[in-house]
């Protein structure tokens, strides 16, 4: 089991996480210590923490290991050298936020964190554990405390005391004031940085420790762990037919459980997302590609796809000069979204995958499994991050696969119309699993429409017809804004809202570009 504890500096994460790990007999992973170790490497080598490239290099070369001292406390080694004391100096405190805001540093640290945890049970604490490092953690806690309480704890700690055990403990007032200012500065930097900012995971349980003792916080989290261990009621399998059933035939939806009071028990058979980078030339299976984060693909695959994106993007842009309206809504986003779009040709998945790639985001296209008859296509699609779906079935494996990708922050690209729609008169059967994927991953649905690509490859036209193609991106639709109760009713409402919006955007495009279908 993975237990994720996130929160701001001084909220008591370390004490609580250590106590929990001891009680459960599992590994304790202090990820803050890892960013601190890279900071020590900078300070020791005189590297400017503003020099992202140099700091990234140090992070990539840093091998961080945890050990245990004779008195039972944890030790930290950087490239074989003990840095347990050096990572806690005020100078390290002052510089660590800048170091941890560098994307390449985070990438290197997250890879090490996943490698250290491996398949083991861990209690990990940090800022992005529930959102980035272990988005699949069975228990996620966001631990906060009033800034004054946090500063007081730190000040007492610096003077050798323990405010949690001794509520009457005092510390030097000026020192406490200075610590408060430092904490607030660090909170601001950690929460406002672009990559993996400090923020609660959507499914985290919030605990405010200001007025609680360590034992009380630990007891609350132990209750969450026990609840997560209990097998869940089997979830009703998804079938499109079940989603069609009128609400009146169904039992009244249960009121939504309040997060902090009743954590949702998790399904015991939930597959663990494979962690860590894939090895190049290692006989990776298609499933490996479907289930790994795209950033963990082997370097040779990433290189190949990067090259293919350049070539395919360039060629299609010349043949069918495509323009994306409101593209910021596509590529300036945090976290994964299910992207739904009308389907008229093979051009639109290319446009979307290429555009997302160029802007540093990753889109995983879901394609119909009929394409898998041609193995070279399966090979190519898997490398590009796409995965197949068996249409017309309740393909829960794919729904779960998509959920994992979304939780990792990748987008999932779906064409609910299934078949390319060549005329407005063609009957459309919508494949509605997309709403369920978004629901399970707790992410919004992003509607997108395309015009101008309908007749680029018709049976009567042997050569592609070159003309302008327009894409328009809508605003993300969240389940909260639908304001509908009940799981199935919510999914149905989302299916309708999202596809209505796709067709609405298409109508707007047709109006803006007369003659484009
Ligand atoms: O938890 P701590 O105070 O030891 O963390 C030190 C710094 O490292 C903190 O300012 C933010 C950063 N950090 C992070 O960005 N992500 C983590 N998972 C853990 C820590």
Coordinates of C-alpha atoms and ligand atoms in Angstrom, one line a residue:
X1 CA 0.0 0.0 0.0
X2 CA 1.2 3.5 -0.8
X3 CA 0.3 6.2 1.7
X4 CA 0.8 9.8 0.5
X5 CA 1.2 12.7 2.9
X6 CA 1.5 16.1 1.4
X7 CA 1.4 19.5 3.0
X8 CA 3.3 22.7 3.6
X9 CA 6.5 23.0 5.6
X10 CA 6.1 22.5 9.3
X11 CA 2.6 21.0 9.1
X12 CA 4.0 17.9 11.0
X13 CA 4.3 15.7 8.0
X14 CA 7.7 14.2 8.9
X15 CA 6.8 13.3 12.5
X16 CA 3.5 11.9 11.5
X17 CA 4.8 10.0 8.4
X18 CA 7.7 8.5 10.5
X19 CA 5.3 7.4 13.2
X20 CA 2.9 5.9 10.7
X21 CA 5.7 4.0 8.9
X22 CA 6.9 2.6 12.3
X23 CA 3.4 1.5 13.3
X24 CA 2.7 -0.1 9.9
X25 CA 6.2 -1.6 9.6
X26 CA 6.7 0.0 6.1
X27 CA 9.4 2.2 4.5
X28 CA 9.4 5.9 5.2
X29 CA 10.2 8.1 2.3
X30 CA 11.1 11.7 3.1
X31 CA 11.1 13.3 -0.4
X32 CA 11.9 16.8 1.0
X33 CA 15.2 15.4 2.2
X34 CA 16.0 14.5 -1.5
X35 CA 15.4 18.1 -2.7
X36 CA 17.5 19.2 0.2
X37 CA 20.3 16.9 -0.7
X38 CA 20.4 18.4 -4.3
X39 CA 20.5 21.8 -2.6
X40 CA 23.5 20.8 -0.5
X41 CA 25.2 19.6 -3.7
X42 CA 24.7 23.1 -5.2
X43 CA 26.0 24.9 -2.1
X44 CA 29.0 22.7 -1.8
X45 CA 30.0 23.0 -5.4
X46 CA 29.2 26.8 -5.5
X47 CA 26.5 26.2 -8.2
X48 CA 24.1 29.1 -8.6
X49 CA 20.6 27.7 -7.8
X50 CA 19.3 30.0 -10.5
X51 CA 21.3 28.1 -13.1
X52 CA 18.7 25.5 -14.0
X53 CA 20.9 23.5 -16.3
X54 CA 23.8 23.2 -13.9
X55 CA 21.5 22.3 -11.0
X56 CA 19.7 19.7 -13.2
X57 CA 23.0 18.1 -13.9
X58 CA 23.8 17.8 -10.2
X59 CA 20.3 16.3 -9.6
X60 CA 20.8 13.7 -12.4
X61 CA 24.1 12.7 -10.9
X62 CA 22.9 12.6 -7.3
X63 CA 22.3 9.2 -5.8
X64 CA 20.4 9.6 -2.6
X65 CA 20.2 6.8 -0.1
X66 CA 18.4 6.6 3.3
X67 CA 19.9 4.7 6.2
X68 CA 19.4 4.3 10.0
X69 CA 21.8 5.7 12.6
X70 CA 22.7 3.8 15.8
X71 CA 20.0 5.8 17.7
X72 CA 17.3 4.8 15.2
X73 CA 17.0 8.1 13.5
X74 CA 17.1 8.3 9.7
X75 CA 20.3 9.3 7.9
X76 CA 20.7 10.6 4.4
X77 CA 23.6 10.0 2.1
X78 CA 24.4 11.9 -1.1
X79 CA 26.6 9.9 -3.5
X80 CA 27.8 7.8 -0.6
X81 CA 28.5 10.8 1.7
X82 CA 26.5 11.5 4.9
X83 CA 24.5 14.8 4.5
X84 CA 22.0 14.3 7.3
X85 CA 23.1 17.5 9.1
X86 CA 23.9 19.6 6.0
X87 CA 20.4 19.2 4.6
X88 CA 18.8 20.9 7.7
X89 CA 20.9 24.1 7.8
X90 CA 19.2 27.5 7.4
X91 CA 21.2 28.0 4.2
X92 CA 19.7 24.9 2.7
X93 CA 16.2 26.0 3.9
X94 CA 16.6 29.3 2.0
X95 CA 17.7 27.7 -1.2
X96 CA 15.7 24.5 -1.5
X97 CA 12.5 26.1 -3.0
X98 CA 14.5 27.4 -5.9
X99 CA 16.1 24.0 -6.5
X100 CA 12.8 22.1 -6.2
X101 CA 11.1 24.4 -8.7
X102 CA 13.4 23.2 -11.6
X103 CA 11.4 20.7 -13.7
X104 CA 14.5 18.6 -14.6
X105 CA 15.4 18.3 -10.9
X106 CA 11.8 17.1 -10.1
X107 CA 12.0 14.6 -12.9
X108 CA 15.2 13.1 -11.6
X109 CA 13.9 13.1 -8.0
X110 CA 10.5 11.6 -8.9
X111 CA 12.3 8.8 -10.8
X112 CA 14.4 8.1 -7.8
X113 CA 11.4 8.2 -5.4
X114 CA 9.5 5.7 -7.5
X115 CA 12.6 3.5 -7.7
X116 CA 13.2 3.6 -4.0
X117 CA 9.5 2.7 -3.3
X118 CA 9.4 0.1 -6.1
X119 CA 6.7 -2.4 -5.3
X120 CA 7.1 -1.9 -1.6
X121 CA 4.6 -0.5 0.8
X122 CA 5.7 3.1 1.8
X123 CA 4.6 6.1 3.7
X124 CA 5.9 9.0 1.5
X125 CA 5.7 12.6 2.4
X126 CA 6.3 15.8 0.4
X127 CA 4.4 18.2 -1.7
X128 CA 3.4 16.3 -4.8
X129 CA 3.1 12.7 -3.6
X130 CA -0.6 12.3 -4.1
X131 CA -0.7 14.4 -7.2
X132 CA 2.4 13.3 -9.2
X133 CA 4.6 10.7 -7.5
X134 CA 2.0 8.2 -6.5
X135 CA -1.3 9.4 -7.9
X136 CA -2.6 5.9 -7.3
X137 CA -1.8 5.9 -3.5
X138 CA -4.5 4.1 -1.6
X139 CA -4.5 6.7 1.2
X140 CA -3.8 10.4 0.5
X141 CA -3.7 13.0 3.2
X142 CA -3.2 16.7 2.9
X143 CA -1.8 17.9 6.2
X144 CA -2.1 21.6 7.0
X145 CA -1.7 23.7 10.1
X146 CA -2.0 27.4 10.9
X147 CA 1.3 29.1 9.9
X148 CA 1.7 30.4 13.4
X149 CA 1.4 26.9 14.9
X150 CA 3.9 25.6 12.3
X151 CA 6.4 28.4 13.0
X152 CA 6.1 27.7 16.8
X153 CA 6.8 24.0 16.3
X154 CA 9.8 24.7 14.2
X155 CA 11.2 27.3 16.6
X156 CA 10.8 24.9 19.6
X157 CA 12.3 22.1 17.5
X158 CA 15.4 24.3 16.7
X159 CA 15.9 24.8 20.5
X160 CA 15.8 21.1 21.0
X161 CA 12.2 20.8 22.3
X162 CA 9.1 19.2 21.0
X163 CA 5.9 21.3 20.9
X164 CA 3.8 18.4 20.1
X165 CA 4.7 16.6 23.3
X166 CA 5.0 19.8 25.4
X167 CA 2.2 22.3 24.7
X168 CA 3.7 24.8 27.1
X169 CA 7.1 24.8 25.3
X170 CA 8.3 28.3 24.3
X171 CA 10.9 29.6 21.9
X172 CA 12.7 32.9 21.3
X173 CA 10.1 35.2 19.9
X174 CA 12.3 36.9 17.3
X175 CA 13.5 33.6 16.1
X176 CA 9.9 32.4 15.8
X177 CA 9.0 35.5 13.8
X178 CA 11.9 34.9 11.5
X179 CA 10.8 31.3 11.0
X180 CA 7.2 32.4 10.3
X181 CA 8.4 34.7 7.6
X182 CA 10.6 32.0 6.0
X183 CA 7.8 29.4 6.1
X184 CA 5.3 31.8 4.5
X185 CA 7.9 32.7 1.8
X186 CA 8.5 29.0 1.1
X187 CA 4.8 28.1 1.1
X188 CA 4.3 30.8 -1.5
X189 CA 7.1 29.6 -3.7
X190 CA 6.1 25.9 -3.4
X191 CA 2.4 26.6 -4.2
X192 CA 3.0 29.0 -7.0
X193 CA 5.7 27.1 -9.0
X194 CA 4.7 25.9 -12.4
X195 CA 5.7 22.2 -12.0
X196 CA 4.0 20.0 -9.4
X197 CA 3.0 22.9 -7.1
X198 CA 2.0 22.2 -3.5
X199 CA -1.7 21.4 -3.7
X200 CA -4.0 18.7 -2.4
X201 CA -4.9 15.8 -4.7
X202 CA -8.6 15.9 -5.5
X203 CA -9.1 12.7 -3.5
X204 CA -7.0 13.7 -0.5
X205 CA -8.4 13.8 3.0
X206 CA -7.6 17.2 4.6
X207 CA -6.4 17.2 8.2
X208 CA -5.6 20.4 10.1
X209 CA -3.1 19.5 12.7
X210 CA -3.0 23.0 14.4
X211 CA -4.9 21.8 17.5
X212 CA -4.1 18.1 17.3
X213 CA -1.3 16.1 18.9
X214 CA 0.9 13.8 16.7
X215 CA -0.9 10.8 18.2
X216 CA -4.3 12.2 17.2
X217 CA -3.2 12.8 13.6
X218 CA -1.7 9.4 13.4
X219 CA -4.9 7.8 14.8
X220 CA -6.9 9.6 12.1
X221 CA -4.7 8.4 9.3
X222 CA -4.6 4.8 10.8
X223 CA -8.4 4.8 10.5
X224 CA -8.1 5.8 6.8
X225 CA -5.6 3.0 6.2
X226 CA -7.9 0.5 7.9
X227 CA -10.8 1.7 5.7
X228 CA -8.7 1.5 2.6
X229 CA -7.7 -2.1 3.4
X230 CA -11.4 -3.3 3.7
X231 CA -12.5 -4.8 0.4
X232 CA -14.9 -2.5 -1.4
X233 CA -18.4 -3.5 -2.5
X234 CA -18.0 -4.7 -6.1
X235 CA -18.5 -1.8 -8.4
X236 CA -21.2 -2.3 -11.0
X237 CA -19.5 -3.1 -14.3
X238 CA -20.0 -0.4 -16.9
X239 CA -22.0 -1.2 -19.9
X240 CA -23.4 1.4 -22.3
X241 CA -26.8 -0.3 -21.8
X242 CA -26.6 0.2 -18.0
X243 CA -25.9 3.8 -18.6
X244 CA -29.1 4.0 -20.7
X245 CA -31.3 2.7 -17.9
X246 CA -33.7 5.5 -16.8
X247 CA -32.9 6.9 -13.4
X248 CA -36.4 6.0 -12.1
X249 CA -35.6 2.3 -12.3
X250 CA -32.6 2.7 -10.1
X251 CA -32.3 3.0 -6.3
X252 CA -31.9 6.5 -5.2
X253 CA -28.3 7.6 -5.4
X254 CA -26.4 7.5 -2.1
X255 CA -25.4 10.9 -0.8
X256 CA -21.8 11.6 -1.6
X257 CA -19.5 10.7 1.4
X258 CA -17.8 13.6 3.0
X259 CA -14.1 13.2 2.2
X260 CA -12.7 13.9 5.6
X261 CA -15.1 11.6 7.4
X262 CA -15.4 8.6 5.2
X263 CA -12.6 7.8 2.8
X264 CA -13.8 5.7 -0.1
X265 CA -12.6 2.2 0.1
X266 CA -10.5 1.2 -2.8
X267 CA -10.9 -1.8 -5.1
X268 CA -8.4 -4.5 -4.0
X269 CA -7.6 -5.7 -7.5
X270 CA -6.7 -2.3 -8.7
X271 CA -3.6 -2.6 -11.0
X272 CA -0.5 -0.7 -9.8
X273 CA 0.7 1.7 -12.5
X274 CA 4.1 0.5 -13.5
X275 CA 6.7 2.8 -12.1
X276 CA 10.0 4.0 -13.4
X277 CA 11.6 4.4 -16.8
X278 CA 11.3 1.6 -19.4
X279 CA 14.5 0.1 -20.6
X280 CA 15.5 0.6 -24.2
X281 CA 15.8 -2.5 -26.5
X282 CA 14.3 -4.6 -23.7
X283 CA 11.5 -6.5 -25.4
X284 CA 8.9 -4.2 -24.0
X285 CA 5.3 -5.4 -24.7
X286 CA 2.5 -3.4 -26.1
X287 CA 0.9 -3.5 -22.6
X288 CA 4.1 -1.9 -21.2
X289 CA 3.6 1.0 -23.6
X290 CA -0.1 1.3 -22.8
X291 CA 0.4 1.3 -19.0
X292 CA 3.6 3.3 -18.5
X293 CA 3.7 7.1 -18.4
X294 CA 4.9 8.4 -21.8
X295 CA 7.7 10.2 -20.1
X296 CA 9.0 6.9 -18.9
X297 CA 9.2 5.4 -22.4
X298 CA 12.7 4.4 -23.4
X299 CA 14.9 7.2 -24.8
X300 CA 15.0 5.6 -28.2
X301 CA 11.2 5.5 -28.5
X302 CA 10.9 9.1 -27.3
X303 CA 13.5 10.1 -29.9
X304 CA 11.8 8.3 -32.6
X305 CA 8.3 9.7 -31.8
X306 CA 9.8 13.2 -31.4
X307 CA 11.3 12.8 -34.9
X308 CA 8.0 11.4 -36.3
X309 CA 6.0 14.3 -34.7
X310 CA 8.3 16.7 -36.5
X311 CA 7.9 15.0 -39.8
X312 CA 4.2 14.2 -39.7
X313 CA 3.4 17.6 -38.1
X314 CA 5.4 19.4 -40.8
X315 CA 3.9 17.5 -43.7
X316 CA 0.3 17.7 -42.6
X317 CA 0.7 21.4 -41.8
X318 CA 1.9 22.0 -45.4
X319 CA -0.8 19.8 -47.0
X320 CA -3.7 20.9 -44.8
X321 CA -2.7 24.1 -43.1
X322 CA -4.4 23.7 -39.8
X323 CA -5.1 26.4 -37.3
X324 CA -6.2 25.9 -33.8
X325 CA -8.4 28.6 -32.2
X326 CA -8.2 29.0 -28.4
X327 CA -5.3 26.5 -28.4
X328 CA -4.2 27.8 -25.0
X329 CA -7.1 25.9 -23.5
X330 CA -5.5 22.8 -24.9
X331 CA -1.9 23.1 -24.0
X332 CA -1.9 25.5 -21.0
X333 CA -3.5 23.2 -18.5
X334 CA -2.7 21.4 -15.3
X335 CA -3.5 17.7 -15.0
X336 CA -5.1 15.3 -17.4
X337 CA -8.4 15.8 -19.3
X338 CA -10.5 13.6 -21.4
X339 CA -10.5 15.3 -24.8
X340 CA -13.5 14.6 -27.0
X341 CA -13.8 15.6 -30.6
X342 CA -15.9 15.0 -33.7
X343 CA -14.3 12.6 -36.1
X344 CA -14.1 13.2 -39.9
X345 CA -10.7 12.0 -41.0
X346 CA -7.4 10.6 -39.8
X347 CA -6.0 14.1 -39.6
X348 CA -7.6 15.2 -36.3
X349 CA -5.8 12.7 -34.1
X350 CA -2.6 13.6 -35.8
X351 CA -3.2 17.3 -35.2
X352 CA -4.0 16.8 -31.6
X353 CA -1.2 14.4 -30.7
X354 CA 1.4 16.5 -32.5
X355 CA 0.2 19.8 -31.0
X356 CA 0.1 18.4 -27.5
X357 CA 3.6 16.9 -27.9
X358 CA 5.0 20.2 -29.3
X359 CA 3.7 22.0 -26.2
X360 CA 5.2 19.5 -23.8
X361 CA 1.9 17.7 -23.0
X362 CA 1.1 14.2 -23.8
X363 CA -2.2 12.9 -25.4
X364 CA -3.0 9.3 -25.5
X365 CA -5.4 8.6 -28.4
X366 CA -7.9 5.8 -27.9
X367 CA -8.4 3.9 -31.2
X368 CA -10.7 1.1 -32.3
X369 CA -9.0 -2.3 -31.9
X370 CA -9.8 -3.2 -35.6
X371 CA -6.7 -1.3 -36.5
X372 CA -4.7 -3.9 -34.6
X373 CA -5.1 -6.4 -37.5
X374 CA -2.1 -4.6 -39.0
X375 CA 0.7 -5.2 -36.5
X376 CA 3.0 -2.4 -37.8
X377 CA 0.1 0.0 -36.9
X378 CA -0.2 -1.5 -33.4
X379 CA 3.6 -1.0 -33.1
X380 CA 3.5 2.6 -34.2
X381 CA 0.4 3.5 -32.2
X382 CA 1.7 2.0 -29.0
X383 CA 5.0 4.0 -29.4
X384 CA 2.9 7.2 -29.9
X385 CA 1.1 6.5 -26.6
X386 CA -2.2 5.4 -28.2
X387 CA -4.1 2.3 -27.0
X388 CA -6.9 0.3 -28.5
X389 CA -10.5 -0.2 -27.3
X390 CA -12.8 -3.0 -28.2
X391 CA -15.9 -1.1 -29.3
X392 CA -19.3 -2.1 -28.3
X393 CA -18.1 -3.9 -25.2
X394 CA -17.7 -2.8 -21.6
X395 CA -13.9 -2.6 -21.9
X396 CA -13.2 -1.9 -18.2
X397 CA -9.5 -2.6 -18.7
X398 CA -9.3 0.3 -21.1
X399 CA -11.3 2.5 -18.8
X400 CA -8.9 1.7 -16.0
X401 CA -5.9 2.2 -18.3
X402 CA -7.2 5.6 -19.3
X403 CA -7.9 6.5 -15.6
X404 CA -4.3 5.8 -14.7
X405 CA -3.0 8.0 -17.6
X406 CA -5.4 10.8 -16.6
X407 CA -4.3 10.6 -13.0
X408 CA -0.7 10.9 -14.1
X409 CA -1.6 14.2 -15.9
X410 CA -1.7 12.8 -19.5
X411 CA -4.7 13.7 -21.7
X412 CA -6.8 10.9 -23.2
X413 CA -8.1 11.7 -26.6
X414 CA -11.4 10.1 -27.7
X415 CA -13.6 10.2 -30.7
X416 CA -17.0 9.1 -29.3
X417 CA -18.5 9.0 -32.7
X418 CA -16.3 5.9 -33.3
X419 CA -16.4 5.9 -37.0
X420 CA -15.4 8.8 -39.2
X421 CA -18.5 10.8 -40.0
X422 CA -18.6 11.7 -43.7
X423 CA -21.9 13.4 -43.8
X424 CA -24.4 15.1 -41.5
X425 CA -27.0 12.5 -42.4
X426 CA -24.9 9.6 -41.2
X427 CA -26.3 7.9 -38.1
X428 CA -24.1 8.4 -35.1
X429 CA -23.8 6.0 -32.2
X430 CA -21.9 7.6 -29.5
X431 CA -19.4 5.5 -27.5
X432 CA -20.0 6.9 -24.1
X433 CA -17.1 5.4 -22.0
X434 CA -15.3 8.7 -22.0
X435 CA -17.5 10.2 -19.3
X436 CA -16.8 7.2 -17.1
X437 CA -13.1 7.6 -17.6
X438 CA -13.2 11.2 -16.6
X439 CA -15.4 10.4 -13.6
X440 CA -13.1 7.7 -12.3
X441 CA -10.1 9.9 -12.7
X442 CA -11.9 13.0 -11.4
X443 CA -10.8 15.1 -14.3
X444 CA -12.8 17.4 -16.6
X445 CA -13.8 16.8 -20.2
X446 CA -12.4 19.1 -22.9
X447 CA -14.6 19.5 -26.0
X448 CA -12.8 20.2 -29.3
X449 CA -14.2 20.5 -32.8
X450 CA -12.8 20.4 -36.3
X451 CA -14.0 21.6 -39.7
X452 CA -12.5 21.4 -43.2
X453 CA -11.0 17.9 -42.9
X454 CA -14.1 15.9 -44.0
X455 CA -13.3 15.4 -47.6
X456 CA -9.5 15.2 -47.6
X457 CA -9.7 11.4 -48.3
X458 CA -13.0 10.4 -49.9
X459 CA -13.2 7.2 -51.9
X460 CA -13.9 9.2 -55.1
X461 CA -10.8 11.4 -54.6
X462 CA -7.6 9.4 -54.9
X463 CA -5.3 12.3 -54.1
X464 CA -5.6 14.3 -50.9
X465 CA -7.5 17.5 -51.4
X466 CA -5.4 20.4 -49.9
X467 CA -7.3 23.0 -48.0
X468 CA -7.4 24.8 -44.7
X469 CA -8.6 23.0 -41.6
X470 CA -9.8 24.7 -38.5
X471 CA -9.9 23.4 -34.9
X472 CA -11.6 25.1 -32.0
X473 CA -11.0 24.2 -28.3
X474 CA -13.8 24.8 -25.8
X475 CA -13.7 25.3 -22.0
X476 CA -13.2 22.2 -19.9
X477 CA -16.4 20.8 -18.4
X478 CA -16.2 19.6 -14.8
X479 CA -18.6 17.2 -13.1
X480 CA -19.2 19.8 -10.3
X481 CA -20.6 22.3 -12.8
X482 CA -23.1 19.8 -14.1
X483 CA -24.6 19.7 -10.7
X484 CA -26.1 16.3 -11.1
X485 CA -26.2 13.7 -8.3
X486 CA -25.6 9.9 -8.8
X487 CA -22.8 8.3 -10.5
X488 CA -24.6 7.1 -13.7
X489 CA -26.7 10.2 -14.0
X490 CA -23.6 12.3 -13.8
X491 CA -21.9 10.2 -16.5
X492 CA -24.9 10.6 -18.7
X493 CA -25.1 14.3 -18.1
X494 CA -21.4 14.6 -19.0
X495 CA -21.8 12.6 -22.2
X496 CA -24.6 15.0 -23.3
X497 CA -22.9 18.2 -22.2
X498 CA -19.6 17.4 -23.8
X499 CA -21.0 16.2 -27.2
X500 CA -23.4 19.1 -27.3
X501 CA -20.5 21.4 -26.8
X502 CA -18.4 19.7 -29.5
X503 CA -21.2 20.2 -32.0
X504 CA -21.7 23.7 -30.7
X505 CA -18.1 24.5 -31.4
X506 CA -18.4 22.9 -34.8
X507 CA -21.4 25.1 -35.6
X508 CA -19.4 28.2 -34.5
X509 CA -16.5 27.1 -36.8
X510 CA -18.8 26.6 -39.7
X511 CA -20.2 30.1 -39.2
X512 CA -16.8 31.6 -39.0
X513 CA -15.5 29.7 -42.0
X514 CA -18.4 29.4 -44.5
X515 CA -18.1 26.4 -46.8
X516 CA -16.1 24.4 -44.3
X517 CA -17.9 21.2 -43.1
Ligands
LIG1 O1 9.4 18.9 3.5 P1 10.7 19.8 3.5 O2 10.6 21.1 4.2 O3 11.9 19.0 3.9 O4 10.9 20.1 1.9 C1 12.0 20.9 1.5 C2 11.6 21.6 0.2 O5 11.5 20.7 -0.9 C3 10.3 22.3 0.2 O6 10.5 23.7 0.2 C4 9.6 22.0 -1.0 C5 10.4 20.9 -1.7 N1 9.7 19.7 -1.9 C6 9.1 19.5 -3.1 O7 9.1 20.4 -3.9 N2 8.4 18.3 -3.3 C7 8.4 17.4 -2.5 N3 7.8 16.2 -2.8 C8 9.1 17.5 -1.2 C9 9.7 18.7 -0.9

